[in-house]
Amino acid sequence: MSDKNIKELRRLIIDYSKELKLPYIYRNYGEEINEANLKQKSYESFLHDLLEKEYDLRKDNGRRNRIRRAGFPYKKYLEDLDRKALPEDAVKKLGVLESLEFIRTGQNLILAGNPGTGKTHLSIGLGIKACNEGMSVLFTTIPMLINQLKESRSEKTLRAFGNKFAKYDLIIADELGYISFDKEGSELLFTHLSLRAGRKSTIITTNLSFERWDEIFKDPVMTAAMIDRLTHKSYLVNMNGNSNRMKETQEWLQSQ
């Protein structure tokens, strides 16, 4: 085959791979075929290696996109956790939580305790691991979620929002208890978290014990129903302990 024909074939291969959305192939096809010729690879081996690299790239891009779409405020990994500084109950249950089996079975996780003990770090670490394992994740704060629900209601897009909200494999709802909300916010939050109950997994982080949740919801009946829905067959982790942020602040002050 002439050099002209070879060049035309390579051009067509690149065009086809662009059309088929195979980015690794159209970016690296020339290098890959040159390497295959040098190593005298069989047709089967060449095709296998090329498709494997395309597959790996697609998986990696999917992982990155899931993490980006999740909306984490920052990246915290389970490997970065100072396990010795975690509250005792968290240390005991961490092995089970790290398996992510609670997400696969649609169970909730409630991380309750005083500020600075690692609740958000742990929830983000679990969320990123879930993204890496192909699960869809959304991170939000409770105040932000309620604002989104109210905006969706006013814009008449609440049903579409709810349908999407119900399908995430994992939703992390951070900071329950820092800001109270009105009756409309309470009802919207209750309704949409109830959509997921027993079907999909939700992580709630809170600085309030259950007996104080009525300070947030302002309605004892709704509070009891919310606690019942969220805690049914759920993992409850006592995150009361020494504040890591306070410890870091004290260390910083001493170093000045």
PDB file of N, CA and C in Angstrom, residues 71-150:
ATOM      1  N   GLY A  71     -20.791  18.410  43.414  1.00  0.00           N
ATOM      2  CA  GLY A  71     -20.823  19.713  44.075  1.00  0.00           C
ATOM      3  C   GLY A  71     -20.158  19.750  45.436  1.00  0.00           C
ATOM      4  N   PHE A  72     -19.168  18.911  45.650  1.00  0.00           N
ATOM      5  CA  PHE A  72     -18.452  18.952  46.932  1.00  0.00           C
ATOM      6  C   PHE A  72     -17.810  20.330  47.116  1.00  0.00           C
ATOM      7  N   PRO A  73     -17.872  20.890  48.327  1.00  0.00           N
ATOM      8  CA  PRO A  73     -17.257  22.211  48.549  1.00  0.00           C
ATOM      9  C   PRO A  73     -15.736  22.155  48.486  1.00  0.00           C
ATOM     10  N   TYR A  74     -15.174  21.012  48.747  1.00  0.00           N
ATOM     11  CA  TYR A  74     -13.737  20.753  48.640  1.00  0.00           C
ATOM     12  C   TYR A  74     -13.563  19.240  48.631  1.00  0.00           C
ATOM     13  N   LYS A  75     -12.375  18.796  48.282  1.00  0.00           N
ATOM     14  CA  LYS A  75     -12.115  17.365  48.210  1.00  0.00           C
ATOM     15  C   LYS A  75     -11.461  16.884  49.499  1.00  0.00           C
ATOM     16  N   LYS A  76     -12.121  15.944  50.137  1.00  0.00           N
ATOM     17  CA  LYS A  76     -11.578  15.286  51.324  1.00  0.00           C
ATOM     18  C   LYS A  76     -11.719  13.784  51.105  1.00  0.00           C
ATOM     19  N   TYR A  77     -10.642  13.060  51.329  1.00  0.00           N
ATOM     20  CA  TYR A  77     -10.645  11.627  51.064  1.00  0.00           C
ATOM     21  C   TYR A  77     -10.608  10.845  52.366  1.00  0.00           C
ATOM     22  N   LEU A  78     -11.169   9.641  52.313  1.00  0.00           N
ATOM     23  CA  LEU A  78     -11.160   8.797  53.509  1.00  0.00           C
ATOM     24  C   LEU A  78      -9.732   8.510  53.959  1.00  0.00           C
ATOM     25  N   GLU A  79      -8.821   8.436  52.996  1.00  0.00           N
ATOM     26  CA  GLU A  79      -7.421   8.143  53.329  1.00  0.00           C
ATOM     27  C   GLU A  79      -6.783   9.268  54.139  1.00  0.00           C
ATOM     28  N   ASP A  80      -7.374  10.472  54.045  1.00  0.00           N
ATOM     29  CA  ASP A  80      -6.811  11.622  54.755  1.00  0.00           C
ATOM     30  C   ASP A  80      -7.354  11.773  56.178  1.00  0.00           C
ATOM     31  N   LEU A  81      -8.327  10.955  56.540  1.00  0.00           N
ATOM     32  CA  LEU A  81      -8.912  11.061  57.870  1.00  0.00           C
ATOM     33  C   LEU A  81      -7.886  10.721  58.948  1.00  0.00           C
ATOM     34  N   ASP A  82      -7.840  11.541  59.977  1.00  0.00           N
ATOM     35  CA  ASP A  82      -7.037  11.220  61.161  1.00  0.00           C
ATOM     36  C   ASP A  82      -7.896  10.312  62.042  1.00  0.00           C
ATOM     37  N   ARG A  83      -7.765   9.037  61.835  1.00  0.00           N
ATOM     38  CA  ARG A  83      -8.672   8.082  62.480  1.00  0.00           C
ATOM     39  C   ARG A  83      -8.533   8.079  63.996  1.00  0.00           C
ATOM     40  N   LYS A  84      -7.364   8.405  64.472  1.00  0.00           N
ATOM     41  CA  LYS A  84      -7.163   8.462  65.919  1.00  0.00           C
ATOM     42  C   LYS A  84      -7.925   9.627  66.543  1.00  0.00           C
ATOM     43  N   ALA A  85      -8.178  10.659  65.734  1.00  0.00           N
ATOM     44  CA  ALA A  85      -8.880  11.840  66.248  1.00  0.00           C
ATOM     45  C   ALA A  85     -10.392  11.714  66.119  1.00  0.00           C
ATOM     46  N   LEU A  86     -10.878  10.693  65.407  1.00  0.00           N
ATOM     47  CA  LEU A  86     -12.316  10.523  65.238  1.00  0.00           C
ATOM     48  C   LEU A  86     -12.968  10.077  66.542  1.00  0.00           C
ATOM     49  N   PRO A  87     -14.236  10.447  66.758  1.00  0.00           N
ATOM     50  CA  PRO A  87     -14.959   9.930  67.923  1.00  0.00           C
ATOM     51  C   PRO A  87     -14.998   8.402  67.923  1.00  0.00           C
ATOM     52  N   GLU A  88     -15.075   7.836  69.080  1.00  0.00           N
ATOM     53  CA  GLU A  88     -14.983   6.376  69.243  1.00  0.00           C
ATOM     54  C   GLU A  88     -16.014   5.627  68.412  1.00  0.00           C
ATOM     55  N   ASP A  89     -17.253   6.117  68.384  1.00  0.00           N
ATOM     56  CA  ASP A  89     -18.306   5.415  67.646  1.00  0.00           C
ATOM     57  C   ASP A  89     -18.015   5.411  66.145  1.00  0.00           C
ATOM     58  N   ALA A  90     -17.444   6.499  65.642  1.00  0.00           N
ATOM     59  CA  ALA A  90     -17.093   6.575  64.216  1.00  0.00           C
ATOM     60  C   ALA A  90     -15.997   5.575  63.878  1.00  0.00           C
ATOM     61  N   VAL A  91     -15.018   5.439  64.746  1.00  0.00           N
ATOM     62  CA  VAL A  91     -13.930   4.491  64.521  1.00  0.00           C
ATOM     63  C   VAL A  91     -14.487   3.063  64.442  1.00  0.00           C
ATOM     64  N   LYS A  92     -15.430   2.745  65.329  1.00  0.00           N
ATOM     65  CA  LYS A  92     -16.009   1.405  65.366  1.00  0.00           C
ATOM     66  C   LYS A  92     -16.768   1.069  64.073  1.00  0.00           C
ATOM     67  N   LYS A  93     -17.456   2.064  63.508  1.00  0.00           N
ATOM     68  CA  LYS A  93     -18.336   1.806  62.367  1.00  0.00           C
ATOM     69  C   LYS A  93     -17.707   2.144  61.021  1.00  0.00           C
ATOM     70  N   LEU A  94     -16.492   2.690  61.043  1.00  0.00           N
ATOM     71  CA  LEU A  94     -15.886   3.168  59.806  1.00  0.00           C
ATOM     72  C   LEU A  94     -15.675   2.044  58.797  1.00  0.00           C
ATOM     73  N   GLY A  95     -15.258   0.887  59.253  1.00  0.00           N
ATOM     74  CA  GLY A  95     -15.019  -0.231  58.345  1.00  0.00           C
ATOM     75  C   GLY A  95     -16.264  -0.611  57.571  1.00  0.00           C
ATOM     76  N   VAL A  96     -17.400  -0.641  58.250  1.00  0.00           N
ATOM     77  CA  VAL A  96     -18.669  -0.972  57.595  1.00  0.00           C
ATOM     78  C   VAL A  96     -19.056   0.129  56.617  1.00  0.00           C
ATOM     79  N   LEU A  97     -18.891   1.374  57.035  1.00  0.00           N
ATOM     80  CA  LEU A  97     -19.278   2.498  56.168  1.00  0.00           C
ATOM     81  C   LEU A  97     -18.414   2.557  54.920  1.00  0.00           C
ATOM     82  N   GLU A  98     -17.119   2.307  55.062  1.00  0.00           N
ATOM     83  CA  GLU A  98     -16.194   2.374  53.923  1.00  0.00           C
ATOM     84  C   GLU A  98     -16.533   1.367  52.833  1.00  0.00           C
ATOM     85  N   SER A  99     -17.213   0.296  53.180  1.00  0.00           N
ATOM     86  CA  SER A  99     -17.601  -0.698  52.173  1.00  0.00           C
ATOM     87  C   SER A  99     -18.668  -0.157  51.224  1.00  0.00           C
ATOM     88  N   LEU A 100     -19.353   0.920  51.640  1.00  0.00           N
ATOM     89  CA  LEU A 100     -20.440   1.555  50.885  1.00  0.00           C
ATOM     90  C   LEU A 100     -21.660   0.661  50.722  1.00  0.00           C
ATOM     91  N   GLU A 101     -21.711  -0.408  51.496  1.00  0.00           N
ATOM     92  CA  GLU A 101     -22.855  -1.313  51.387  1.00  0.00           C
ATOM     93  C   GLU A 101     -24.150  -0.603  51.774  1.00  0.00           C
ATOM     94  N   PHE A 102     -24.060   0.358  52.691  1.00  0.00           N
ATOM     95  CA  PHE A 102     -25.272   1.083  53.109  1.00  0.00           C
ATOM     96  C   PHE A 102     -25.873   1.868  51.944  1.00  0.00           C
ATOM     97  N   ILE A 103     -25.036   2.291  50.991  1.00  0.00           N
ATOM     98  CA  ILE A 103     -25.553   2.994  49.813  1.00  0.00           C
ATOM     99  C   ILE A 103     -26.219   1.998  48.867  1.00  0.00           C
ATOM    100  N   ARG A 104     -25.589   0.865  48.678  1.00  0.00           N
ATOM    101  CA  ARG A 104     -26.139  -0.143  47.759  1.00  0.00           C
ATOM    102  C   ARG A 104     -27.491  -0.658  48.247  1.00  0.00           C
ATOM    103  N   THR A 105     -27.694  -0.671  49.565  1.00  0.00           N
ATOM    104  CA  THR A 105     -28.955  -1.173  50.124  1.00  0.00           C
ATOM    105  C   THR A 105     -29.938  -0.046  50.442  1.00  0.00           C
ATOM    106  N   GLY A 106     -29.583   1.196  50.096  1.00  0.00           N
ATOM    107  CA  GLY A 106     -30.493   2.322  50.288  1.00  0.00           C
ATOM    108  C   GLY A 106     -30.705   2.719  51.728  1.00  0.00           C
ATOM    109  N   GLN A 107     -29.699   2.497  52.567  1.00  0.00           N
ATOM    110  CA  GLN A 107     -29.818   2.875  53.979  1.00  0.00           C
ATOM    111  C   GLN A 107     -29.233   4.270  54.211  1.00  0.00           C
ATOM    112  N   ASN A 108     -29.789   4.954  55.210  1.00  0.00           N
ATOM    113  CA  ASN A 108     -29.310   6.289  55.540  1.00  0.00           C
ATOM    114  C   ASN A 108     -28.186   6.232  56.561  1.00  0.00           C
ATOM    115  N   LEU A 109     -27.485   7.355  56.667  1.00  0.00           N
ATOM    116  CA  LEU A 109     -26.417   7.509  57.658  1.00  0.00           C
ATOM    117  C   LEU A 109     -26.607   8.856  58.325  1.00  0.00           C
ATOM    118  N   ILE A 110     -26.720   8.860  59.652  1.00  0.00           N
ATOM    119  CA  ILE A 110     -26.851  10.087  60.422  1.00  0.00           C
ATOM    120  C   ILE A 110     -25.574  10.286  61.236  1.00  0.00           C
ATOM    121  N   LEU A 111     -24.872  11.372  60.961  1.00  0.00           N
ATOM    122  CA  LEU A 111     -23.665  11.725  61.711  1.00  0.00           C
ATOM    123  C   LEU A 111     -24.028  12.885  62.623  1.00  0.00           C
ATOM    124  N   ALA A 112     -24.159  12.613  63.915  1.00  0.00           N
ATOM    125  CA  ALA A 112     -24.644  13.621  64.853  1.00  0.00           C
ATOM    126  C   ALA A 112     -23.613  13.888  65.934  1.00  0.00           C
ATOM    127  N   GLY A 113     -23.288  15.166  66.125  1.00  0.00           N
ATOM    128  CA  GLY A 113     -22.339  15.505  67.178  1.00  0.00           C
ATOM    129  C   GLY A 113     -21.936  16.966  67.107  1.00  0.00           C
ATOM    130  N   ASN A 114     -21.137  17.365  68.054  1.00  0.00           N
ATOM    131  CA  ASN A 114     -20.733  18.766  68.127  1.00  0.00           C
ATOM    132  C   ASN A 114     -19.835  19.149  66.952  1.00  0.00           C
ATOM    133  N   PRO A 115     -19.729  20.444  66.667  1.00  0.00           N
ATOM    134  CA  PRO A 115     -18.935  20.895  65.520  1.00  0.00           C
ATOM    135  C   PRO A 115     -17.460  20.517  65.623  1.00  0.00           C
ATOM    136  N   GLY A 116     -16.836  20.321  64.447  1.00  0.00           N
ATOM    137  CA  GLY A 116     -15.393  20.128  64.388  1.00  0.00           C
ATOM    138  C   GLY A 116     -14.897  18.724  64.624  1.00  0.00           C
ATOM    139  N   THR A 117     -15.780  17.735  64.605  1.00  0.00           N
ATOM    140  CA  THR A 117     -15.359  16.364  64.914  1.00  0.00           C
ATOM    141  C   THR A 117     -15.214  15.483  63.673  1.00  0.00           C
ATOM    142  N   GLY A 118     -15.345  16.069  62.483  1.00  0.00           N
ATOM    143  CA  GLY A 118     -15.088  15.301  61.264  1.00  0.00           C
ATOM    144  C   GLY A 118     -16.314  14.836  60.514  1.00  0.00           C
ATOM    145  N   LYS A 119     -17.490  15.355  60.830  1.00  0.00           N
ATOM    146  CA  LYS A 119     -18.714  14.895  60.173  1.00  0.00           C
ATOM    147  C   LYS A 119     -18.692  15.178  58.675  1.00  0.00           C
ATOM    148  N   THR A 120     -18.375  16.423  58.315  1.00  0.00           N
ATOM    149  CA  THR A 120     -18.373  16.789  56.895  1.00  0.00           C
ATOM    150  C   THR A 120     -17.245  16.092  56.142  1.00  0.00           C
ATOM    151  N   HIS A 121     -16.058  16.013  56.755  1.00  0.00           N
ATOM    152  CA  HIS A 121     -14.931  15.322  56.117  1.00  0.00           C
ATOM    153  C   HIS A 121     -15.302  13.870  55.843  1.00  0.00           C
ATOM    154  N   LEU A 122     -15.881  13.201  56.817  1.00  0.00           N
ATOM    155  CA  LEU A 122     -16.260  11.796  56.642  1.00  0.00           C
ATOM    156  C   LEU A 122     -17.308  11.647  55.553  1.00  0.00           C
ATOM    157  N   SER A 123     -18.300  12.529  55.540  1.00  0.00           N
ATOM    158  CA  SER A 123     -19.365  12.414  54.541  1.00  0.00           C
ATOM    159  C   SER A 123     -18.834  12.680  53.129  1.00  0.00           C
ATOM    160  N   ILE A 124     -17.947  13.660  52.982  1.00  0.00           N
ATOM    161  CA  ILE A 124     -17.366  13.927  51.665  1.00  0.00           C
ATOM    162  C   ILE A 124     -16.482  12.768  51.224  1.00  0.00           C
ATOM    163  N   GLY A 125     -15.699  12.222  52.153  1.00  0.00           N
ATOM    164  CA  GLY A 125     -14.849  11.073  51.825  1.00  0.00           C
ATOM    165  C   GLY A 125     -15.663   9.898  51.318  1.00  0.00           C
ATOM    166  N   LEU A 126     -16.782   9.619  51.982  1.00  0.00           N
ATOM    167  CA  LEU A 126     -17.662   8.536  51.532  1.00  0.00           C
ATOM    168  C   LEU A 126     -18.281   8.875  50.176  1.00  0.00           C
ATOM    169  N   GLY A 127     -18.637  10.161  49.987  1.00  0.00           N
ATOM    170  CA  GLY A 127     -19.230  10.584  48.721  1.00  0.00           C
ATOM    171  C   GLY A 127     -18.273  10.450  47.552  1.00  0.00           C
ATOM    172  N   ILE A 128     -17.016  10.844  47.765  1.00  0.00           N
ATOM    173  CA  ILE A 128     -16.025  10.734  46.683  1.00  0.00           C
ATOM    174  C   ILE A 128     -15.749   9.269  46.361  1.00  0.00           C
ATOM    175  N   LYS A 129     -15.690   8.446  47.388  1.00  0.00           N
ATOM    176  CA  LYS A 129     -15.479   7.018  47.126  1.00  0.00           C
ATOM    177  C   LYS A 129     -16.657   6.450  46.330  1.00  0.00           C
ATOM    178  N   ALA A 130     -17.861   6.887  46.647  1.00  0.00           N
ATOM    179  CA  ALA A 130     -19.039   6.423  45.896  1.00  0.00           C
ATOM    180  C   ALA A 130     -18.951   6.870  44.434  1.00  0.00           C
ATOM    181  N   CYS A 131     -18.509   8.110  44.197  1.00  0.00           N
ATOM    182  CA  CYS A 131     -18.318   8.588  42.819  1.00  0.00           C
ATOM    183  C   CYS A 131     -17.305   7.715  42.094  1.00  0.00           C
ATOM    184  N   ASN A 132     -16.220   7.383  42.765  1.00  0.00           N
ATOM    185  CA  ASN A 132     -15.180   6.555  42.151  1.00  0.00           C
ATOM    186  C   ASN A 132     -15.687   5.162  41.806  1.00  0.00           C
ATOM    187  N   GLU A 133     -16.719   4.722  42.499  1.00  0.00           N
ATOM    188  CA  GLU A 133     -17.270   3.384  42.250  1.00  0.00           C
ATOM    189  C   GLU A 133     -18.504   3.428  41.349  1.00  0.00           C
ATOM    190  N   GLY A 134     -18.696   4.568  40.672  1.00  0.00           N
ATOM    191  CA  GLY A 134     -19.738   4.653  39.655  1.00  0.00           C
ATOM    192  C   GLY A 134     -21.102   5.096  40.126  1.00  0.00           C
ATOM    193  N   MET A 135     -21.197   5.595  41.353  1.00  0.00           N
ATOM    194  CA  MET A 135     -22.492   6.014  41.889  1.00  0.00           C
ATOM    195  C   MET A 135     -22.712   7.511  41.680  1.00  0.00           C
ATOM    196  N   SER A 136     -23.971   7.889  41.554  1.00  0.00           N
ATOM    197  CA  SER A 136     -24.317   9.307  41.413  1.00  0.00           C
ATOM    198  C   SER A 136     -24.513   9.913  42.795  1.00  0.00           C
ATOM    199  N   VAL A 137     -23.897  11.075  43.010  1.00  0.00           N
ATOM    200  CA  VAL A 137     -23.866  11.694  44.342  1.00  0.00           C
ATOM    201  C   VAL A 137     -24.200  13.179  44.214  1.00  0.00           C
ATOM    202  N   LEU A 138     -24.900  13.705  45.216  1.00  0.00           N
ATOM    203  CA  LEU A 138     -25.136  15.146  45.323  1.00  0.00           C
ATOM    204  C   LEU A 138     -24.774  15.586  46.729  1.00  0.00           C
ATOM    205  N   PHE A 139     -23.939  16.622  46.813  1.00  0.00           N
ATOM    206  CA  PHE A 139     -23.633  17.242  48.108  1.00  0.00           C
ATOM    207  C   PHE A 139     -24.361  18.581  48.177  1.00  0.00           C
ATOM    208  N   THR A 140     -25.053  18.815  49.290  1.00  0.00           N
ATOM    209  CA  THR A 140     -25.704  20.092  49.513  1.00  0.00           C
ATOM    210  C   THR A 140     -25.778  20.348  51.008  1.00  0.00           C
ATOM    211  N   THR A 141     -25.952  21.597  51.381  1.00  0.00           N
ATOM    212  CA  THR A 141     -26.262  21.900  52.777  1.00  0.00           C
ATOM    213  C   THR A 141     -27.781  21.946  52.910  1.00  0.00           C
ATOM    214  N   ILE A 142     -28.275  21.753  54.106  1.00  0.00           N
ATOM    215  CA  ILE A 142     -29.719  21.827  54.323  1.00  0.00           C
ATOM    216  C   ILE A 142     -30.279  23.203  53.941  1.00  0.00           C
ATOM    217  N   PRO A 143     -29.657  24.310  54.370  1.00  0.00           N
ATOM    218  CA  PRO A 143     -30.187  25.624  53.941  1.00  0.00           C
ATOM    219  C   PRO A 143     -30.192  25.801  52.426  1.00  0.00           C
ATOM    220  N   MET A 144     -29.129  25.346  51.755  1.00  0.00           N
ATOM    221  CA  MET A 144     -29.063  25.467  50.298  1.00  0.00           C
ATOM    222  C   MET A 144     -30.157  24.624  49.642  1.00  0.00           C
ATOM    223  N   LEU A 145     -30.380  23.430  50.159  1.00  0.00           N
ATOM    224  CA  LEU A 145     -31.402  22.540  49.602  1.00  0.00           C
ATOM    225  C   LEU A 145     -32.781  23.162  49.732  1.00  0.00           C
ATOM    226  N   ILE A 146     -33.077  23.727  50.883  1.00  0.00           N
ATOM    227  CA  ILE A 146     -34.391  24.339  51.081  1.00  0.00           C
ATOM    228  C   ILE A 146     -34.579  25.532  50.140  1.00  0.00           C
ATOM    229  N   ASN A 147     -33.537  26.322  49.949  1.00  0.00           N
ATOM    230  CA  ASN A 147     -33.627  27.437  48.994  1.00  0.00           C
ATOM    231  C   ASN A 147     -33.905  26.930  47.581  1.00  0.00           C
ATOM    232  N   GLN A 148     -33.224  25.831  47.184  1.00  0.00           N
ATOM    233  CA  GLN A 148     -33.454  25.264  45.850  1.00  0.00           C
ATOM    234  C   GLN A 148     -34.882  24.761  45.704  1.00  0.00           C
ATOM    235  N   LEU A 149     -35.395  24.126  46.756  1.00  0.00           N
ATOM    236  CA  LEU A 149     -36.759  23.612  46.713  1.00  0.00           C
ATOM    237  C   LEU A 149     -37.766  24.754  46.581  1.00  0.00           C
ATOM    238  N   LYS A 150     -37.551  25.828  47.327  1.00  0.00           N
ATOM    239  CA  LYS A 150     -38.464  26.972  47.241  1.00  0.00           C
ATOM    240  C   LYS A 150     -38.404  27.629  45.862  1.00  0.00           C
TER     241      LYS A 150
END
